[in-house]
Coordinates of C-alpha atoms in Angstrom, one line a residue:
M214 CA 24.9 34.3 -88.2
E215 CA 25.5 33.5 -84.3
R216 CA 23.4 35.4 -81.9
H217 CA 24.8 35.8 -78.3
D218 CA 22.8 35.7 -75.5
P219 CA 23.9 38.5 -73.4
G220 CA 22.2 37.0 -70.0
R221 CA 23.7 33.7 -70.5
S222 CA 26.7 34.4 -68.3
R223 CA 24.3 36.2 -65.8
N224 CA 22.2 33.1 -65.5
I225 CA 25.1 30.9 -65.1
R226 CA 26.5 32.9 -62.4
R227 CA 23.3 33.2 -60.6
N228 CA 22.6 29.7 -60.7
F229 CA 25.9 28.7 -59.8
V230 CA 25.8 31.0 -56.5
S231 CA 22.5 29.9 -55.3
G232 CA 23.4 26.3 -55.8
V233 CA 26.7 26.6 -53.8
I234 CA 24.5 28.1 -51.1
Q235 CA 22.0 25.6 -51.2
R236 CA 24.4 22.7 -51.2
A237 CA 26.3 24.1 -48.4
V238 CA 23.4 24.2 -46.4
S239 CA 22.4 20.7 -47.9
L240 CA 25.7 19.4 -46.4
L241 CA 25.7 21.0 -42.9
L242 CA 21.9 20.2 -41.9
P243 CA 21.6 16.7 -42.8
F244 CA 25.1 16.1 -41.2
V245 CA 23.7 17.4 -37.9
V246 CA 20.5 15.4 -38.1
R247 CA 22.7 12.1 -39.0
T248 CA 25.2 12.7 -36.1
I249 CA 22.0 13.1 -33.8
I250 CA 20.7 9.9 -35.2
L251 CA 24.1 8.1 -34.8
Y252 CA 24.5 8.9 -31.3
S253 CA 20.8 9.1 -30.1
L254 CA 19.4 6.0 -32.0
G255 CA 22.5 3.9 -33.6
E256 CA 23.8 3.0 -36.7
M257 CA 21.2 0.6 -37.6
Y258 CA 18.8 3.5 -38.4
L259 CA 21.3 5.2 -40.4
G260 CA 21.3 1.9 -42.6
L261 CA 17.4 1.8 -42.7
G262 CA 17.1 5.5 -44.0
S263 CA 19.6 4.9 -46.6
L264 CA 18.1 1.5 -47.7
F265 CA 14.7 3.0 -48.3
T266 CA 15.9 5.8 -50.2
S267 CA 17.6 3.5 -52.5
V268 CA 14.8 1.2 -53.0
L269 CA 12.5 4.2 -53.9
Q270 CA 15.1 5.6 -56.2
V271 CA 14.8 2.3 -57.9
L272 CA 11.2 2.7 -58.1
N273 CA 11.4 6.1 -59.5
L274 CA 12.5 4.5 -62.8
A275 CA 8.9 4.8 -63.5
E276 CA 9.7 8.4 -64.1
L277 CA 11.5 7.2 -67.4
G278 CA 13.0 10.6 -67.9
V279 CA 10.0 12.3 -68.8
G280 CA 11.1 15.6 -66.9
S281 CA 14.4 15.8 -68.8
A282 CA 12.8 15.0 -72.1
L283 CA 9.9 17.6 -71.4
I284 CA 12.5 20.3 -70.3
F285 CA 14.6 19.9 -73.5
S286 CA 11.4 20.2 -75.5
M287 CA 10.9 23.6 -73.6
Y288 CA 14.5 25.0 -74.6
E289 CA 13.4 26.2 -77.9
P290 CA 9.8 27.6 -77.0
M291 CA 11.3 29.3 -74.1
A292 CA 13.9 30.8 -76.3
H293 CA 11.3 32.3 -78.8
D294 CA 8.6 33.0 -76.2
D295 CA 6.2 30.5 -77.7
K296 CA 3.6 30.5 -74.9
P297 CA 0.9 28.2 -76.6
K298 CA 3.5 25.5 -77.1
I299 CA 4.9 25.9 -73.5
R300 CA 1.3 25.5 -72.3
A301 CA 0.7 22.4 -74.2
L302 CA 3.9 20.7 -73.0
L303 CA 3.0 21.8 -69.4
A304 CA -0.2 20.2 -69.8
L305 CA 1.3 16.7 -71.1
Y306 CA 3.9 17.0 -68.2
R307 CA 1.1 17.2 -65.6
K308 CA -0.8 14.3 -67.1
L309 CA 2.2 12.0 -67.5
Y310 CA 3.4 12.7 -64.0
R311 CA 0.0 11.7 -62.7
Y312 CA 0.3 8.1 -64.5
I313 CA 3.9 8.0 -63.1
G314 CA 2.7 8.6 -59.4
L315 CA 0.2 5.9 -59.9
A316 CA 2.9 3.6 -61.4
I317 CA 5.4 4.2 -58.7
L318 CA 2.7 3.6 -55.8
V319 CA 1.9 0.1 -57.7
L320 CA 5.5 -0.9 -58.1
G321 CA 6.1 0.2 -54.4
L322 CA 3.4 -1.9 -53.0
A323 CA 4.6 -4.9 -55.0
A324 CA 7.8 -4.5 -53.6
V325 CA 6.6 -4.9 -50.0
P326 CA 7.2 -8.8 -50.0
L327 CA 11.1 -8.2 -50.7
L328 CA 11.8 -6.3 -47.6
P329 CA 12.5 -9.2 -45.4
R330 CA 15.0 -10.7 -48.0
I331 CA 16.9 -7.5 -48.1
V332 CA 17.0 -6.7 -44.4
K333 CA 17.8 -9.8 -42.3
E334 CA 18.6 -8.1 -39.1
T335 CA 16.1 -7.9 -36.0
L336 CA 15.0 -4.4 -35.9
P337 CA 15.1 -2.4 -32.7
D338 CA 11.9 -2.7 -30.3
G339 CA 8.9 -0.8 -31.5
L340 CA 10.2 -0.3 -35.1
N341 CA 7.9 -1.7 -37.9
L342 CA 9.8 -2.4 -41.3
Y343 CA 6.6 -2.1 -43.5
L344 CA 5.3 1.1 -41.6
L345 CA 8.6 2.9 -42.3
Y346 CA 8.5 1.8 -45.7
A347 CA 4.9 3.1 -46.3
V348 CA 6.1 6.5 -45.2
Y349 CA 9.0 6.6 -47.7
L350 CA 6.8 5.3 -50.5
A351 CA 4.2 8.1 -49.7
N352 CA 7.0 10.7 -49.9
A353 CA 8.0 9.3 -53.3
V354 CA 4.5 9.5 -54.7
L355 CA 3.2 12.7 -53.5
S356 CA 5.2 15.1 -55.8
Y357 CA 3.7 13.4 -58.9
F358 CA 0.1 14.3 -57.8
F359 CA 1.0 17.9 -56.8
F360 CA 3.2 20.5 -58.7
A361 CA 6.2 18.7 -59.5
Y362 CA 5.8 19.2 -63.3
R363 CA 5.7 23.0 -62.9
E364 CA 9.5 22.8 -62.2
S365 CA 10.2 22.3 -65.9
L366 CA 9.3 26.1 -66.3
L367 CA 12.0 27.2 -64.0
N368 CA 14.6 24.8 -65.4
A369 CA 13.8 25.6 -68.9
S370 CA 14.0 29.3 -68.5
Q371 CA 17.3 29.2 -66.7
R372 CA 15.9 30.0 -63.3
V373 CA 17.7 26.9 -61.4
S374 CA 18.6 29.6 -58.7
T375 CA 14.8 29.7 -57.8
L376 CA 14.7 26.1 -57.4
N377 CA 17.9 26.2 -55.3
N378 CA 16.4 28.9 -53.0
I379 CA 13.1 26.9 -52.5
Q380 CA 15.1 23.8 -51.8
L381 CA 17.1 25.7 -49.2
A382 CA 14.3 27.0 -47.2
V383 CA 12.6 23.6 -47.2
N384 CA 15.8 22.1 -46.2
I385 CA 16.2 24.6 -43.3
L386 CA 12.5 23.7 -42.1
I387 CA 12.8 20.1 -42.4
C388 CA 16.0 19.6 -40.8
G389 CA 14.9 22.2 -37.8
A390 CA 11.9 20.1 -37.3
Q391 CA 13.9 16.7 -37.4
V392 CA 16.3 18.0 -34.9
A393 CA 13.4 19.0 -32.5
F394 CA 11.7 15.6 -32.7
L395 CA 14.7 13.6 -32.4
L396 CA 16.0 15.6 -29.4
L397 CA 12.6 15.9 -27.5
T398 CA 11.1 12.5 -28.4
K399 CA 13.7 10.1 -30.1
N400 CA 10.8 8.9 -32.2
Y401 CA 12.0 7.8 -35.8
Y402 CA 8.5 7.8 -37.0
L403 CA 8.1 11.5 -36.5
Y404 CA 11.7 12.0 -38.2
C405 CA 10.1 10.3 -41.3
I406 CA 6.9 12.1 -41.5
V407 CA 8.6 15.5 -41.4
I408 CA 10.3 14.4 -44.9
V409 CA 6.7 14.0 -46.1
A410 CA 5.6 17.4 -45.1
G411 CA 8.8 18.9 -46.6
T412 CA 7.9 17.2 -50.1
I413 CA 4.5 18.8 -50.0
L414 CA 6.0 22.4 -48.8
R415 CA 8.4 22.2 -51.7
N416 CA 5.6 21.5 -54.2
V417 CA 3.5 24.4 -52.7
F418 CA 6.7 26.9 -53.0
V419 CA 7.4 25.7 -56.7
Y420 CA 3.5 26.5 -57.7
F421 CA 3.7 30.1 -56.4
A422 CA 7.2 30.7 -57.8
T423 CA 5.9 29.8 -61.3
K424 CA 2.8 31.7 -60.8
R425 CA 5.1 34.8 -60.0
F426 CA 7.3 34.3 -63.1
F427 CA 4.7 32.8 -65.5
P428 CA 1.5 34.1 -64.4
D429 CA -0.1 33.8 -67.7
I430 CA 1.4 30.1 -68.4
E431 CA -1.3 27.3 -67.3
P432 CA -1.2 23.7 -68.6
E433 CA -3.7 23.7 -71.5
G434 CA -3.9 22.4 -75.3
E435 CA -2.0 19.5 -77.2
I436 CA 1.1 19.3 -78.8
G437 CA 1.2 17.8 -82.3
K438 CA 1.9 14.1 -83.2
E439 CA 5.5 14.8 -84.6
Q440 CA 6.8 16.5 -81.2
M441 CA 5.0 13.8 -79.3
A442 CA 6.8 11.3 -81.2
D443 CA 10.1 13.1 -80.4
I444 CA 9.4 13.4 -76.7
K445 CA 8.5 9.6 -76.6
K446 CA 11.8 8.8 -78.2
R447 CA 13.9 11.1 -76.1
T448 CA 12.0 9.6 -73.0
A449 CA 13.0 6.2 -73.9
G450 CA 16.5 7.3 -74.2
M451 CA 16.5 9.3 -70.7
F452 CA 15.0 6.0 -69.2
C453 CA 18.3 4.2 -70.2
Y454 CA 20.4 6.9 -68.4
R455 CA 18.0 6.8 -65.2
L456 CA 18.5 3.2 -65.2
C457 CA 22.3 3.5 -65.4
S458 CA 22.3 6.0 -62.6
V459 CA 20.2 3.7 -60.4
T460 CA 22.3 0.6 -60.8
R461 CA 25.3 2.4 -60.0
N462 CA 24.3 4.0 -56.8
S463 CA 21.3 2.9 -55.3
F464 CA 22.0 -0.8 -55.9
D465 CA 25.1 -0.5 -53.9
T466 CA 23.2 0.2 -50.9
I467 CA 20.9 -2.5 -51.5
I468 CA 23.6 -4.8 -52.1
L469 CA 25.7 -3.7 -49.1
T470 CA 22.6 -4.2 -46.9
A471 CA 21.6 -7.9 -48.3
F472 CA 25.4 -9.1 -47.9
L473 CA 27.0 -7.1 -45.2
G474 CA 24.0 -5.8 -43.0
L475 CA 22.4 -2.7 -42.1
V476 CA 25.4 -1.4 -40.0
I477 CA 28.0 -1.6 -42.6
A478 CA 25.6 -0.1 -45.2
G479 CA 25.3 2.9 -42.7
R480 CA 28.9 3.2 -42.3
Y481 CA 29.4 3.3 -46.0
N482 CA 26.7 5.8 -46.2
N483 CA 28.5 8.0 -43.5
Y484 CA 31.3 8.1 -46.2
F485 CA 28.9 8.6 -49.0
L486 CA 27.2 11.6 -47.3
I487 CA 30.4 13.7 -47.9
Y488 CA 30.9 12.0 -51.2
S489 CA 27.6 12.9 -52.7
T490 CA 27.5 16.4 -51.2
L491 CA 31.1 17.2 -53.1
T492 CA 29.7 15.5 -55.8
G493 CA 26.5 17.7 -55.8
F494 CA 28.8 20.9 -55.5
L495 CA 30.3 19.8 -58.8
Q496 CA 27.1 19.2 -60.1
I497 CA 26.1 22.5 -59.5
I498 CA 28.4 23.6 -62.2
S499 CA 26.9 21.6 -64.9
A500 CA 23.3 22.1 -63.6
S501 CA 23.8 25.7 -63.7
A502 CA 25.1 25.7 -67.2
T503 CA 22.7 23.0 -68.6
A504 CA 19.6 25.3 -69.8
S505 CA 22.6 28.0 -71.0
V506 CA 24.2 25.4 -72.8
G507 CA 21.0 24.3 -74.4
N508 CA 20.5 27.8 -75.3
S509 CA 23.8 28.0 -76.9
I510 CA 23.3 25.1 -78.8
V511 CA 20.3 26.5 -80.4
L512 CA 22.0 30.1 -81.0
E513 CA 25.8 29.6 -81.2
S514 CA 28.2 27.8 -83.7
Q515 CA 30.0 24.2 -82.9
Q516 CA 33.2 25.8 -82.7
K517 CA 32.0 28.4 -80.1
N518 CA 30.5 25.5 -78.0
H519 CA 33.3 23.0 -78.2
D520 CA 35.6 26.0 -77.0
D521 CA 33.2 26.4 -73.8
F522 CA 33.1 22.4 -73.7
E523 CA 37.1 22.3 -73.0
Q524 CA 36.9 25.3 -70.6
L525 CA 34.1 23.7 -68.5
I526 CA 36.0 20.2 -68.5
L527 CA 39.2 22.1 -67.1
L528 CA 37.2 24.1 -64.5
T529 CA 35.4 20.9 -63.4
L530 CA 38.1 18.6 -63.1
W531 CA 40.4 21.1 -61.6
I532 CA 37.9 21.4 -58.6
A533 CA 37.0 17.7 -58.7
G534 CA 41.0 17.0 -58.6
A535 CA 41.2 19.3 -55.4
C536 CA 38.5 17.7 -53.9
M537 CA 39.7 14.0 -54.4
G538 CA 42.8 15.3 -52.5
C539 CA 40.8 16.5 -49.7
L540 CA 39.0 13.7 -49.6
M541 CA 42.1 11.3 -49.6
L542 CA 43.8 13.5 -46.6
L543 CA 40.7 14.4 -44.5
Y544 CA 38.4 11.7 -44.7
Q545 CA 39.9 9.3 -42.1
P546 CA 40.5 12.1 -39.2
F547 CA 37.3 13.6 -40.0
M548 CA 35.2 10.5 -39.5
T549 CA 37.4 9.7 -36.5
L550 CA 36.2 12.9 -34.7
W551 CA 32.6 12.4 -36.2
A552 CA 31.7 9.0 -35.8
G553 CA 34.6 7.4 -33.8
P554 CA 37.6 5.4 -34.5
D555 CA 35.5 1.9 -34.3
K556 CA 33.3 3.2 -37.3
L557 CA 36.0 3.8 -40.0
L558 CA 36.1 1.8 -43.2
S559 CA 39.6 0.7 -44.0
E560 CA 42.2 3.1 -45.6
G561 CA 41.9 1.3 -48.9
T562 CA 38.3 1.5 -49.1
M563 CA 38.6 5.3 -48.5
I564 CA 41.1 5.6 -51.1
W565 CA 38.8 4.0 -53.7
I566 CA 35.9 6.0 -52.7
S567 CA 38.0 9.3 -53.1
F568 CA 39.0 8.1 -56.5
Y569 CA 35.2 6.9 -57.5
F570 CA 34.5 10.6 -56.7
F571 CA 37.1 11.9 -59.6
V572 CA 36.0 9.3 -62.0
N573 CA 32.4 10.0 -61.5
M574 CA 33.2 13.7 -62.3
L575 CA 35.3 12.6 -65.5
G576 CA 32.3 12.7 -67.8
I577 CA 30.0 15.2 -66.1
T578 CA 30.8 17.9 -68.9
C579 CA 30.2 15.5 -71.7
A580 CA 26.7 14.3 -70.2
T581 CA 25.8 18.0 -69.7
Y582 CA 26.3 18.5 -73.4
R583 CA 24.7 15.2 -74.4
S584 CA 21.5 16.2 -72.5
A585 CA 21.5 19.8 -73.5
A586 CA 21.8 18.7 -77.2
G587 CA 19.1 16.0 -76.6
I588 CA 21.2 12.7 -77.3
W589 CA 19.6 10.2 -75.6
W590 CA 17.9 7.8 -77.8
E591 CA 20.9 7.3 -80.0
D592 CA 23.0 6.4 -77.0
R593 CA 20.6 4.3 -75.5
F594 CA 22.4 1.0 -75.5
R595 CA 25.4 2.3 -73.7
P596 CA 23.5 2.9 -70.4
F597 CA 21.9 -0.7 -70.6
A598 CA 25.3 -2.1 -70.8
E599 CA 26.3 0.0 -67.7
A600 CA 23.1 -1.1 -66.0
L601 CA 23.7 -4.8 -66.6
L602 CA 27.5 -4.8 -65.9
N603 CA 27.6 -2.8 -62.6
P604 CA 25.3 -5.2 -60.4
I605 CA 27.0 -8.2 -61.7
L606 CA 30.3 -6.8 -60.6
N607 CA 28.9 -5.6 -57.4
I608 CA 27.7 -9.3 -56.5
I609 CA 30.9 -10.9 -57.6
L610 CA 33.3 -8.2 -55.8
V611 CA 31.6 -7.7 -52.8
R612 CA 31.9 -11.3 -51.8
R613 CA 35.7 -11.1 -52.4
L614 CA 36.4 -7.4 -51.4
G615 CA 33.8 -6.3 -49.2
V616 CA 32.9 -2.6 -49.5
S617 CA 35.6 -2.0 -51.6
G618 CA 34.4 -4.2 -54.2
V619 CA 31.3 -2.3 -54.5
V620 CA 33.0 0.8 -55.1
L621 CA 35.6 -0.8 -57.5
S622 CA 32.7 -2.2 -59.7
S623 CA 31.6 1.4 -60.1
V624 CA 35.0 2.7 -61.1
I625 CA 35.5 0.0 -63.6
C626 CA 31.9 0.6 -65.2
L627 CA 32.6 4.6 -65.4
L628 CA 36.0 4.4 -66.8
S629 CA 35.2 1.6 -69.4
I630 CA 31.7 2.3 -70.5
G631 CA 30.6 5.6 -68.9
N632 CA 33.4 7.8 -70.3
I633 CA 34.6 5.9 -73.4
W634 CA 31.6 5.0 -74.9
G635 CA 29.7 7.7 -73.2
S636 CA 31.6 10.4 -75.4
R637 CA 31.0 8.4 -78.7
M638 CA 27.5 9.8 -79.4
L639 CA 28.3 13.5 -78.6
F640 CA 31.3 13.4 -80.9
K641 CA 29.4 11.5 -83.7
L642 CA 26.1 13.6 -83.7
Y643 CA 27.0 17.0 -82.4
F644 CA 30.8 17.7 -82.2
T645 CA 31.3 16.2 -85.5
E646 CA 34.1 18.6 -86.4
F647 CA 36.4 17.3 -83.4
S648 CA 38.0 14.3 -82.4
Q649 CA 36.7 11.9 -79.7
K650 CA 40.3 10.4 -79.4
K651 CA 41.9 14.0 -78.4
Y652 CA 39.1 14.2 -75.9
L653 CA 39.8 10.8 -74.3
L654 CA 43.5 11.5 -74.3
K655 CA 42.8 14.7 -72.4
L656 CA 40.7 13.1 -70.0
L657 CA 43.6 10.7 -69.3
F658 CA 46.0 13.6 -68.9
Y659 CA 43.8 15.0 -66.4
T660 CA 43.4 11.8 -64.6
L661 CA 47.1 11.0 -64.3
V662 CA 47.8 14.7 -63.1
T663 CA 45.2 14.4 -60.5
C664 CA 46.5 10.8 -59.3
F665 CA 49.9 12.4 -59.1
G666 CA 49.2 15.6 -57.3
C667 CA 46.7 13.9 -54.6
G668 CA 49.1 10.9 -54.3
L669 CA 52.0 13.2 -53.7
A670 CA 50.1 14.8 -51.0
Y671 CA 48.8 11.6 -49.4
L672 CA 52.4 10.2 -49.3
T673 CA 53.5 13.4 -47.8
V674 CA 51.4 13.3 -44.8
R675 CA 51.8 9.5 -44.3
L676 CA 56.0 9.8 -44.3
L677 CA 55.7 13.1 -42.1
G678 CA 53.3 11.3 -39.7
V679 CA 50.8 14.2 -39.7
G680 CA 47.6 12.7 -38.4
S681 CA 45.7 16.0 -37.3
L682 CA 42.7 16.9 -39.4
L683 CA 43.7 20.7 -39.2
L684 CA 47.3 20.0 -39.8
R685 CA 46.4 18.0 -43.0
I686 CA 44.4 20.9 -44.4
P687 CA 47.3 22.7 -46.0
F688 CA 48.8 19.7 -47.4
A689 CA 45.4 18.7 -49.0
V690 CA 44.9 22.1 -50.3
L691 CA 48.3 23.2 -51.5
I692 CA 50.3 20.2 -52.9
P693 CA 47.5 19.0 -55.4
N694 CA 46.6 22.6 -56.7
T695 CA 50.2 23.6 -57.2
V696 CA 50.6 20.4 -59.2
F697 CA 47.6 21.2 -61.2
F698 CA 48.4 25.0 -61.8
L699 CA 52.0 23.8 -63.2
C700 CA 50.5 21.2 -65.6
Y701 CA 47.3 23.2 -66.8
R702 CA 48.7 26.5 -67.3
T703 CA 50.1 25.9 -70.7
L704 CA 46.6 24.4 -71.9
P705 CA 44.7 26.7 -74.5
E706 CA 41.5 26.4 -72.6
F707 CA 43.3 27.7 -69.5
G708 CA 43.7 31.0 -71.0
G709 CA 40.0 31.2 -72.3
L710 CA 38.8 30.0 -68.9
M711 CA 40.6 32.7 -66.9
K712 CA 39.4 35.5 -69.4
R713 CA 35.8 34.2 -68.8
L714 CA 36.0 33.5 -65.1
P715 CA 35.4 37.0 -63.7
A716 CA 32.1 37.2 -65.8
L717 CA 31.1 33.7 -64.2
L718 CA 31.8 34.8 -60.4
P719 CA 29.6 37.1 -58.2
N720 CA 30.0 40.7 -59.3
R721 CA 32.3 42.0 -56.7
I722 CA 34.9 39.2 -57.1
G723 CA 34.8 39.4 -60.7
K724 CA 35.5 43.2 -60.7
L725 CA 38.6 42.5 -58.4
L726 CA 39.7 39.8 -60.8
H727 CA 39.4 42.1 -63.7
L728 CA 41.2 44.8 -61.8
S729 CA 44.0 42.6 -61.2

């Protein structure tokens, strides 16, 4: 018999709203800080920050996906309030994270001799490459020795909103201090040290939050051999996914720096800041739903979960398509106003980045369900294939096409390996009663509709000669969304989504929609 969790929609709504607020602030504040760095210190400093972040994301592969595997293992004991099992998993998590922190420290120190090979330009006077790298490395290591392991309690209990609120508070404090130091001292070292302080503060907040919600949960006990073997297997599978993500994102900046220099890498990351923020907004939908999807997989039927799956795809790709239209029409005029006309990437590169955004969103719902269903080990070879292909294409295409080549390589990998191969295991191991072919055809349909709607809007403003940012906004919003509505309103999942949407929105908006 199916059991419906009455709090599931409430949890998704709470997590989504807090995530939107946190992401909005995460866009505004770093944007302010980046603007101050750009105009007070220069593009090279932006490139340095992006490079160090990317290098340390590669080193964070040492985490091996332990966090995701442990969170998955906590779904069932959380659903059944099995406190001894939760305590044992938390103890294991704390132990593993300390080993991981040590591994990242060792790998980070071993990577020091490679820095001059990546950064070939002469740095500004008074700036020490190795000292800056040491600060970023310390920031990457600290969480593993503090309370990061306790975040699993909040994630597995569907309290992502609490983590979002913590991140919101920390972001405000960090960015406020960074702005003050940059304006008063223009000291880049102090700017970097504030990041480390923020990491420590976040860990302290997480500790007190988990003590409030779980006062009787402390890391103690041991899990059984059978479950330990299962965690090892899932961790190995998650490592493959992390490897794939790192090669697609972090290596882009490293390769751009090595082949085209810090200034071009910084310029690309100006665009990528907007891209990643919008990506983060879309990922709020999946992140808000992941724990609830895991709960639903435990309690609900495959048919019910597949209906939810299709509705979530429609919601995600409609919003992603609307964002792609805004990127295509607003990127260049916004960058002109913000950074200046001499710091723009080419029109073609801008369009590729906009399309890359949508392609990256194509498989996000599938990834959410794979993660919630724990399908990592069985799908381990696919991420390795993408992790191998993407850097090879990066190196080949960056020589021929520059920045566009790096973006194009990610698009090719996502379309050929990420989405086609990526959905195979979900339909083979969980959605066994449904067709992967129909799913892929539906993704193709969404892609064609999105390209048509966004392309129509882009050609319209070009033919009319509309160059102003403000004047382009109505075209960016109305034309793609009109096309989407006309094409999607006859889909079965459209009706189901419209019925469920009020329950997922804040209470007041939801009541208004019900009244209408």
